[in-house]
């Protein structure tokens, strides 16, 4: 079985690499490698199913190599397969196969044919990693891949304004989910004192002896995963992102937002269920999330007048119901519901352009004007109120803006007043002192040492907030992020469990990415391009290769699992103690902001309507 | 300057796109608003005013030149004609090497930009999502489960009623709600708040409405013709502007909570007349020269071929005509006719606008509404009803909107979920016709009965007489037969060949159907025409008018599905045994021609192997027409460039690669041009409309076209948009225009220049098309065999300079021609096969 599991993980990667070698107009090999990868996986998955059934439906744990090991934490490539995962794998492989074949003709001759298939394959890789992950760290790797590919699929039509705007919007929310998940990993480390795999997961029973506030963890641990699941599965109050994500070709919307990507939250809940299933109150909480989503999404769905958004909301309502099923412990019911819903919604999305012809034809023969709305009485007034709310999507978008983005913007604007130069002047001496002190900790008084990590993390936050509102220079914003990362590293170095090698690991990817990024931005500037951040420039039109390279720099800098930085980040988080909540909050804010700023820089520089206008550019509104 | 509201709305109505609901897709000139100007002046003005791209870029023209698509001879000739013989060197240098920095500064939108620095965010981002959702829900024809209430009261009144009776509100600011409820609510009052200075009002509203010309355009269209929606909605552009202003005030109140002053407070903002004369300079001149060279490089090869054939002393061979077929003028029928004639040299094909003179409303059995089956400008006086039908339209559960309710959604996802899995596999492997696929033959039941003969002229439904009286029928039949010159030598069977197009997952399917039938399959018209021509009393009348149709001649209605390359036949029950036998014989010919036609078309679909068995190719072509995954069921009118009006034998043997509209007309029967005037009348608007729609969509697929159709989202059953918050996208999608060479239509008429000139002068509306340069006109004079080109209001002798290319085996030339690497113009244009003379009679 082990070999089959590895096959599931490697076949899509191989397919991705093969497809990568061909240029855009070589459609057959690009398609061929994709369908081959999926076919291999389908066979492997079926074989796994047979073996799993024969083996008495027992779950399987595969312990792979340990990538990094340090005292209490390790990063091991562990994989795990159980019935839920297997069902998801079978469905995803089936649907991906359908979409690949469908897209062969559908995407034919599109400028981004290769890009589309690359993203699709990469997404599928990420999905396999999530579904087969044996521990939270591995799961997180796949989780991030899904997030990144979502960003690229939403902004597939990168030369138009709305896809890019919505991609940034969605990925910002995803960032919240990612960081919530990281928090979950962190708190699990502390709670269990080691990295746990899913096979051994046995509720919250074997806590570290020093864990005191048991009742708190009982909620905090599952809450981090619930939040991540809510975001990814578009539950209230995050639901509004799902229709906004329907920007790519219909086929990609069908597979991502009709089915596989959007149901992943349900899977995450089931996967982490040992952590919360004994906690009745928490079950009720999940149920309530699901229920409120059912109600709100159904009501919004009723007033949707475009076909894709209507499918999106009705799908979300069903996912809300799956949350309820999961909360009730009916995991197999939820999985069955998921399979049916995913198939139905994907199909509906795929044939959604037909709805015009079909419904108009029906109307031609069977039209009857709906009954006129009354105004008298409470019921009618309520109905009209709900109608208005539905059209406004229950203000979910504004709600998120008001409570999430605006405070950040305001904080950024506040520190932005300092001016970049002043910030550097103010921040350099502490940094140098800190860097020096990190190697000579003995000279720092104990009482000061305790607060240094927080202090440095806070400094770091100032930088990143400034970068968030920086409008003039991409280079500046980029530099601010790097400085922020250095400060974070500094904060970690002062943490009790100081281990320089981890800091190096952390910085290794950052430094490389930072240099590449600076080189790219400089090169564009030397070519006379506008590299401010005041608007989208769409430079990928003229510099597609630089844009591609810049993506890697961004991912590296953001600590995505493409460089060792990711492991360093994970390890260093592990060194934050459970009594260091202020530090934790600061670091979490830092991480969220890093991601946002980096995606912002990338989109502003390379995506959006190309400003030069010597070729066709779409209206901003289209 | 004071604010002139009427002028504002006149201008809005004039310049906004006029495309109505997508179900009524009709090709038209997207720049119709500027058609009163000379072509180049108009497009450069539009370019400056609206920011559209109206020609290629210098780079593209120069690359086309390097690639041999624009040859240097034409560059020089165009300069000689436009600038004089002395200027060739100077202008050639400018064309090839001139440096013209591109500036992109559309006039429209410049004033409203001033909000951005003040708000620190985009006003459009704040206003448009909600604005579009409201208007889309208001106009929605049946996607949402809850319809917009009070839609019969007008937009503002409906919102007012909702606000009065609801606990929640569309608006956040109380001030806006008060404004809305105020009886004194007026456009001027709102503009005063937002803009402040009266002289800026018009400019501001123009800016505002053209940021989303899709929605504004459709509101404009619906206001003018409410019947385009089955579920009628009361809507006025004025209300929409007011709603947008209210939402703007609401958004600005949120952004600037400390209070704000109108935009016009900034005295630096000056009013500007967007539509004032647009100055053009050398850059535009050079672009014009390039475009002309691009066009004439192609035309000249056609004209060289025509000129060559004119010089061949061609005679029509005496032959026993096997059958005759009257097709639509449509460019897509050009190849099928060529193949028919090659398979059976004894058959004759004709072309006439595909409604065959039968301008009708058509009402299918059980239909609550009527469909217009005739060219757009014509208002039908007759209604044809289907009175009996044998089949009913199937249903597709996946489109049922009840699946989007909560409980039904749950149960049906369980019941339909696995089914849809199976369905997806099936649809990929074995696509088959389903009820949600636009099927050309399902538009009217093949075996249904039509009520054609008018029993009681006083019976009027939908403002039209039900059926035709016999004298009316005779007029229609005579008109068509005289027009195409078929008044003697009738064969035993005359096919009246309408056309339609089947396609799956295609909201733009109407754009593939018959343009002369308002974007619908033309089968009802063909059936009605055949019925008329077979009517004994009609024949009696015609006999008196000099057209004698023998007893043995039978007119048979048929329809060609231009996507699947199938032909369906109607009303064969009236056949005699002899006819039946003859038809069987012809059927073999027609089927073979369809095979060949499918094969010829297949070369443009890169996904079909054209070397396989021809029947397999035909199958593959047919499969495209009902595959959900196929965004190119056919390529529509892509590459259209010519319209030939004349006798078929004049250009027989000239290979035009499906690029020509072919109208039959026999100058010998019409020395004074009386018939010609009637024949020419509908052509500019039908063929020119198609051509210009393709031209502009190709030149600017984003602003004039609908962009790629892959992300399209059907909104309200009236149009398509990108994403959930996007503007409606009028125009043609990328998949239809990607192989199009954007040249204006060259109309080639076979008659003497004097007669054509007289006809034009008698019909100023048509003359405008040519004088202003929206279409080109060349006559091929039968008297001296020379060509005369229409310039500056008169005809000048035209000497082609291209060499005539001749091939022995045209089929080989077709199939050995390379396919395009990408849909970029440089690659795409190479896929077009050059004009060849392949048959010398």
PDB file of N, CA, C and O in Angstrom, chain B residues 323 325 327 330-343 347 349 497-499 559-562 565-567 569 589-598 600-601 618 648 658 662:
ATOM      1  N   UNK B 323     -31.245  19.557 -60.232  1.00  0.00           N
ATOM      2  CA  UNK B 323     -32.099  20.186 -59.220  1.00  0.00           C
ATOM      3  C   UNK B 323     -31.596  21.598 -58.991  1.00  0.00           C
ATOM      4  O   UNK B 323     -30.498  21.957 -59.410  1.00  0.00           O
ATOM      5  N   UNK B 325     -31.303  24.720 -55.946  1.00  0.00           N
ATOM      6  CA  UNK B 325     -31.371  24.947 -54.499  1.00  0.00           C
ATOM      7  C   UNK B 325     -31.147  26.419 -54.231  1.00  0.00           C
ATOM      8  O   UNK B 325     -30.198  27.010 -54.748  1.00  0.00           O
ATOM      9  N   UNK B 327     -30.212  29.022 -51.526  1.00  0.00           N
ATOM     10  CA  UNK B 327     -29.582  29.122 -50.205  1.00  0.00           C
ATOM     11  C   UNK B 327     -29.709  30.545 -49.684  1.00  0.00           C
ATOM     12  O   UNK B 327     -30.081  31.469 -50.396  1.00  0.00           O
ATOM     13  N   UNK B 330     -25.715  33.813 -46.888  1.00  0.00           N
ATOM     14  CA  UNK B 330     -24.707  33.623 -45.845  1.00  0.00           C
ATOM     15  C   UNK B 330     -23.376  33.079 -46.379  1.00  0.00           C
ATOM     16  O   UNK B 330     -23.335  32.162 -47.183  1.00  0.00           O
ATOM     17  N   UNK B 331     -22.275  33.659 -45.860  1.00  0.00           N
ATOM     18  CA  UNK B 331     -20.949  33.234 -46.300  1.00  0.00           C
ATOM     19  C   UNK B 331     -20.654  31.781 -45.970  1.00  0.00           C
ATOM     20  O   UNK B 331     -19.809  31.162 -46.597  1.00  0.00           O
ATOM     21  N   UNK B 332     -21.363  31.229 -44.977  1.00  0.00           N
ATOM     22  CA  UNK B 332     -21.074  29.844 -44.607  1.00  0.00           C
ATOM     23  C   UNK B 332     -21.639  28.856 -45.621  1.00  0.00           C
ATOM     24  O   UNK B 332     -21.289  27.681 -45.618  1.00  0.00           O
ATOM     25  N   UNK B 333     -22.567  29.332 -46.469  1.00  0.00           N
ATOM     26  CA  UNK B 333     -23.133  28.442 -47.484  1.00  0.00           C
ATOM     27  C   UNK B 333     -22.282  28.419 -48.742  1.00  0.00           C
ATOM     28  O   UNK B 333     -22.478  27.601 -49.634  1.00  0.00           O
ATOM     29  N   UNK B 334     -21.343  29.342 -48.797  1.00  0.00           N
ATOM     30  CA  UNK B 334     -20.485  29.476 -49.965  1.00  0.00           C
ATOM     31  C   UNK B 334     -19.800  28.153 -50.303  1.00  0.00           C
ATOM     32  O   UNK B 334     -19.798  27.707 -51.457  1.00  0.00           O
ATOM     33  N   UNK B 335     -19.259  27.479 -49.299  1.00  0.00           N
ATOM     34  CA  UNK B 335     -18.525  26.246 -49.589  1.00  0.00           C
ATOM     35  C   UNK B 335     -19.465  25.096 -49.922  1.00  0.00           C
ATOM     36  O   UNK B 335     -19.168  24.290 -50.803  1.00  0.00           O
ATOM     37  N   UNK B 336     -20.593  25.027 -49.238  1.00  0.00           N
ATOM     38  CA  UNK B 336     -21.513  23.919 -49.525  1.00  0.00           C
ATOM     39  C   UNK B 336     -21.999  24.001 -50.976  1.00  0.00           C
ATOM     40  O   UNK B 336     -22.092  23.005 -51.674  1.00  0.00           O
ATOM     41  N   UNK B 337     -22.271  25.209 -51.411  1.00  0.00           N
ATOM     42  CA  UNK B 337     -22.727  25.373 -52.797  1.00  0.00           C
ATOM     43  C   UNK B 337     -21.625  24.943 -53.756  1.00  0.00           C
ATOM     44  O   UNK B 337     -21.890  24.291 -54.767  1.00  0.00           O
ATOM     45  N   UNK B 338     -20.409  25.320 -53.441  1.00  0.00           N
ATOM     46  CA  UNK B 338     -19.284  24.918 -54.311  1.00  0.00           C
ATOM     47  C   UNK B 338     -19.197  23.403 -54.386  1.00  0.00           C
ATOM     48  O   UNK B 338     -19.032  22.836 -55.467  1.00  0.00           O
ATOM     49  N   UNK B 339     -19.360  22.737 -53.233  1.00  0.00           N
ATOM     50  CA  UNK B 339     -19.244  21.282 -53.240  1.00  0.00           C
ATOM     51  C   UNK B 339     -20.411  20.635 -53.972  1.00  0.00           C
ATOM     52  O   UNK B 339     -20.226  19.662 -54.709  1.00  0.00           O
ATOM     53  N   UNK B 340     -21.606  21.184 -53.791  1.00  0.00           N
ATOM     54  CA  UNK B 340     -22.760  20.638 -54.510  1.00  0.00           C
ATOM     55  C   UNK B 340     -22.503  20.690 -56.009  1.00  0.00           C
ATOM     56  O   UNK B 340     -22.708  19.714 -56.729  1.00  0.00           O
ATOM     57  N   UNK B 341     -22.029  21.839 -56.453  1.00  0.00           N
ATOM     58  CA  UNK B 341     -21.811  22.013 -57.883  1.00  0.00           C
ATOM     59  C   UNK B 341     -20.690  21.123 -58.408  1.00  0.00           C
ATOM     60  O   UNK B 341     -20.693  20.735 -59.570  1.00  0.00           O
ATOM     61  N   UNK B 342     -19.741  20.818 -57.507  1.00  0.00           N
ATOM     62  CA  UNK B 342     -18.673  19.957 -58.000  1.00  0.00           C
ATOM     63  C   UNK B 342     -19.105  18.496 -58.003  1.00  0.00           C
ATOM     64  O   UNK B 342     -18.731  17.739 -58.886  1.00  0.00           O
ATOM     65  N   UNK B 343     -19.930  18.104 -57.029  1.00  0.00           N
ATOM     66  CA  UNK B 343     -20.399  16.714 -57.011  1.00  0.00           C
ATOM     67  C   UNK B 343     -21.376  16.482 -58.159  1.00  0.00           C
ATOM     68  O   UNK B 343     -21.319  15.467 -58.850  1.00  0.00           O
ATOM     69  N   UNK B 347     -26.436  20.621 -61.204  1.00  0.00           N
ATOM     70  CA  UNK B 347     -27.359  21.320 -60.316  1.00  0.00           C
ATOM     71  C   UNK B 347     -27.068  22.809 -60.343  1.00  0.00           C
ATOM     72  O   UNK B 347     -25.978  23.237 -60.746  1.00  0.00           O
ATOM     73  N   UNK B 349     -27.268  26.378 -57.976  1.00  0.00           N
ATOM     74  CA  UNK B 349     -27.536  26.924 -56.645  1.00  0.00           C
ATOM     75  C   UNK B 349     -27.723  28.431 -56.743  1.00  0.00           C
ATOM     76  O   UNK B 349     -27.156  29.090 -57.613  1.00  0.00           O
ATOM     77  N   UNK B 497     -33.396  26.276 -49.110  1.00  0.00           N
ATOM     78  CA  UNK B 497     -32.463  25.819 -48.083  1.00  0.00           C
ATOM     79  C   UNK B 497     -32.221  26.903 -47.033  1.00  0.00           C
ATOM     80  O   UNK B 497     -31.382  27.782 -47.199  1.00  0.00           O
ATOM     81  N   UNK B 498     -32.987  26.822 -45.948  1.00  0.00           N
ATOM     82  CA  UNK B 498     -32.739  27.748 -44.840  1.00  0.00           C
ATOM     83  C   UNK B 498     -31.505  27.271 -44.090  1.00  0.00           C
ATOM     84  O   UNK B 498     -30.940  26.233 -44.412  1.00  0.00           O
ATOM     85  N   UNK B 499     -31.094  28.029 -43.090  1.00  0.00           N
ATOM     86  CA  UNK B 499     -30.025  27.496 -42.252  1.00  0.00           C
ATOM     87  C   UNK B 499     -30.211  27.921 -40.814  1.00  0.00           C
ATOM     88  O   UNK B 499     -30.860  28.911 -40.496  1.00  0.00           O
ATOM     89  N   UNK B 559     -33.476  22.634 -44.247  1.00  0.00           N
ATOM     90  CA  UNK B 559     -32.626  23.506 -43.444  1.00  0.00           C
ATOM     91  C   UNK B 559     -31.261  22.870 -43.247  1.00  0.00           C
ATOM     92  O   UNK B 559     -31.141  21.703 -42.926  1.00  0.00           O
ATOM     93  N   UNK B 560     -30.258  23.694 -43.459  1.00  0.00           N
ATOM     94  CA  UNK B 560     -28.872  23.262 -43.290  1.00  0.00           C
ATOM     95  C   UNK B 560     -28.413  23.701 -41.909  1.00  0.00           C
ATOM     96  O   UNK B 560     -28.491  24.877 -41.575  1.00  0.00           O
ATOM     97  N   UNK B 561     -27.949  22.744 -41.116  1.00  0.00           N
ATOM     98  CA  UNK B 561     -27.373  23.093 -39.814  1.00  0.00           C
ATOM     99  C   UNK B 561     -25.894  23.384 -40.047  1.00  0.00           C
ATOM    100  O   UNK B 561     -25.094  22.481 -40.294  1.00  0.00           O
ATOM    101  N   UNK B 562     -25.536  24.648 -39.972  1.00  0.00           N
ATOM    102  CA  UNK B 562     -24.180  25.033 -40.359  1.00  0.00           C
ATOM    103  C   UNK B 562     -23.132  24.555 -39.369  1.00  0.00           C
ATOM    104  O   UNK B 562     -21.947  24.598 -39.663  1.00  0.00           O
ATOM    105  N   UNK B 565     -23.484  20.282 -39.982  1.00  0.00           N
ATOM    106  CA  UNK B 565     -23.514  19.899 -41.396  1.00  0.00           C
ATOM    107  C   UNK B 565     -24.501  18.774 -41.677  1.00  0.00           C
ATOM    108  O   UNK B 565     -24.199  17.771 -42.298  1.00  0.00           O
ATOM    109  N   UNK B 566     -25.695  18.983 -41.174  1.00  0.00           N
ATOM    110  CA  UNK B 566     -26.804  18.089 -41.469  1.00  0.00           C
ATOM    111  C   UNK B 566     -27.850  18.908 -42.207  1.00  0.00           C
ATOM    112  O   UNK B 566     -27.952  20.115 -41.993  1.00  0.00           O
ATOM    113  N   UNK B 567     -28.620  18.229 -43.037  1.00  0.00           N
ATOM    114  CA  UNK B 567     -29.738  18.936 -43.655  1.00  0.00           C
ATOM    115  C   UNK B 567     -31.019  18.188 -43.317  1.00  0.00           C
ATOM    116  O   UNK B 567     -31.078  16.959 -43.429  1.00  0.00           O
ATOM    117  N   UNK B 569     -35.257  17.967 -43.967  1.00  0.00           N
ATOM    118  CA  UNK B 569     -36.236  18.333 -44.998  1.00  0.00           C
ATOM    119  C   UNK B 569     -37.630  18.397 -44.398  1.00  0.00           C
ATOM    120  O   UNK B 569     -37.959  17.660 -43.471  1.00  0.00           O
ATOM    121  N   UNK B 589     -26.294  13.100 -53.602  1.00  0.00           N
ATOM    122  CA  UNK B 589     -25.420  14.224 -53.979  1.00  0.00           C
ATOM    123  C   UNK B 589     -25.219  15.164 -52.801  1.00  0.00           C
ATOM    124  O   UNK B 589     -24.096  15.558 -52.466  1.00  0.00           O
ATOM    125  N   UNK B 590     -26.327  15.496 -52.182  1.00  0.00           N
ATOM    126  CA  UNK B 590     -26.257  16.468 -51.091  1.00  0.00           C
ATOM    127  C   UNK B 590     -25.424  15.923 -49.938  1.00  0.00           C
ATOM    128  O   UNK B 590     -24.598  16.626 -49.359  1.00  0.00           O
ATOM    129  N   UNK B 591     -25.629  14.644 -49.632  1.00  0.00           N
ATOM    130  CA  UNK B 591     -24.859  14.052 -48.539  1.00  0.00           C
ATOM    131  C   UNK B 591     -23.364  14.081 -48.846  1.00  0.00           C
ATOM    132  O   UNK B 591     -22.547  14.381 -47.985  1.00  0.00           O
ATOM    133  N   UNK B 592     -23.032  13.788 -50.083  1.00  0.00           N
ATOM    134  CA  UNK B 592     -21.613  13.797 -50.436  1.00  0.00           C
ATOM    135  C   UNK B 592     -21.048  15.216 -50.299  1.00  0.00           C
ATOM    136  O   UNK B 592     -19.939  15.421 -49.792  1.00  0.00           O
ATOM    137  N   UNK B 593     -21.841  16.172 -50.762  1.00  0.00           N
ATOM    138  CA  UNK B 593     -21.390  17.567 -50.652  1.00  0.00           C
ATOM    139  C   UNK B 593     -21.223  17.956 -49.186  1.00  0.00           C
ATOM    140  O   UNK B 593     -20.289  18.672 -48.829  1.00  0.00           O
ATOM    141  N   UNK B 594     -22.133  17.464 -48.350  1.00  0.00           N
ATOM    142  CA  UNK B 594     -22.027  17.784 -46.918  1.00  0.00           C
ATOM    143  C   UNK B 594     -20.762  17.181 -46.319  1.00  0.00           C
ATOM    144  O   UNK B 594     -20.095  17.806 -45.501  1.00  0.00           O
ATOM    145  N   UNK B 595     -20.446  15.953 -46.748  1.00  0.00           N
ATOM    146  CA  UNK B 595     -19.196  15.339 -46.290  1.00  0.00           C
ATOM    147  C   UNK B 595     -18.014  16.238 -46.638  1.00  0.00           C
ATOM    148  O   UNK B 595     -17.159  16.525 -45.803  1.00  0.00           O
ATOM    149  N   UNK B 596     -18.013  16.659 -47.896  1.00  0.00           N
ATOM    150  CA  UNK B 596     -16.886  17.486 -48.355  1.00  0.00           C
ATOM    151  C   UNK B 596     -16.846  18.817 -47.617  1.00  0.00           C
ATOM    152  O   UNK B 596     -15.782  19.315 -47.263  1.00  0.00           O
ATOM    153  N   UNK B 597     -18.021  19.342 -47.399  1.00  0.00           N
ATOM    154  CA  UNK B 597     -18.103  20.608 -46.678  1.00  0.00           C
ATOM    155  C   UNK B 597     -17.570  20.446 -45.254  1.00  0.00           C
ATOM    156  O   UNK B 597     -16.804  21.276 -44.767  1.00  0.00           O
ATOM    157  N   UNK B 598     -17.970  19.341 -44.635  1.00  0.00           N
ATOM    158  CA  UNK B 598     -17.492  19.082 -43.274  1.00  0.00           C
ATOM    159  C   UNK B 598     -15.976  18.979 -43.278  1.00  0.00           C
ATOM    160  O   UNK B 598     -15.293  19.506 -42.400  1.00  0.00           O
ATOM    161  N   UNK B 600     -13.907  20.312 -45.373  1.00  0.00           N
ATOM    162  CA  UNK B 600     -13.293  21.625 -45.584  1.00  0.00           C
ATOM    163  C   UNK B 600     -13.310  22.448 -44.297  1.00  0.00           C
ATOM    164  O   UNK B 600     -12.347  23.126 -43.967  1.00  0.00           O
ATOM    165  N   UNK B 601     -14.427  22.374 -43.582  1.00  0.00           N
ATOM    166  CA  UNK B 601     -14.509  23.132 -42.337  1.00  0.00           C
ATOM    167  C   UNK B 601     -13.565  22.583 -41.287  1.00  0.00           C
ATOM    168  O   UNK B 601     -13.038  23.312 -40.450  1.00  0.00           O
ATOM    169  N   UNK B 618     -17.002  13.826 -40.726  1.00  0.00           N
ATOM    170  CA  UNK B 618     -18.371  14.342 -40.637  1.00  0.00           C
ATOM    171  C   UNK B 618     -18.953  14.087 -39.252  1.00  0.00           C
ATOM    172  O   UNK B 618     -19.589  14.949 -38.655  1.00  0.00           O
ATOM    173  N   UNK B 648     -24.297  33.234 -60.757  1.00  0.00           N
ATOM    174  CA  UNK B 648     -23.386  32.273 -60.144  1.00  0.00           C
ATOM    175  C   UNK B 648     -22.254  31.909 -61.110  1.00  0.00           C
ATOM    176  O   UNK B 648     -21.099  31.777 -60.720  1.00  0.00           O
ATOM    177  N   UNK B 658     -14.968  30.381 -48.288  1.00  0.00           N
ATOM    178  CA  UNK B 658     -16.087  30.678 -47.368  1.00  0.00           C
ATOM    179  C   UNK B 658     -16.043  32.112 -46.854  1.00  0.00           C
ATOM    180  O   UNK B 658     -16.393  32.376 -45.719  1.00  0.00           O
ATOM    181  N   UNK B 662     -23.110  35.390 -50.922  1.00  0.00           N
ATOM    182  CA  UNK B 662     -23.416  35.238 -52.349  1.00  0.00           C
ATOM    183  C   UNK B 662     -24.894  35.491 -52.600  1.00  0.00           C
ATOM    184  O   UNK B 662     -25.745  34.716 -52.188  1.00  0.00           O
TER     185      UNK B 662
END
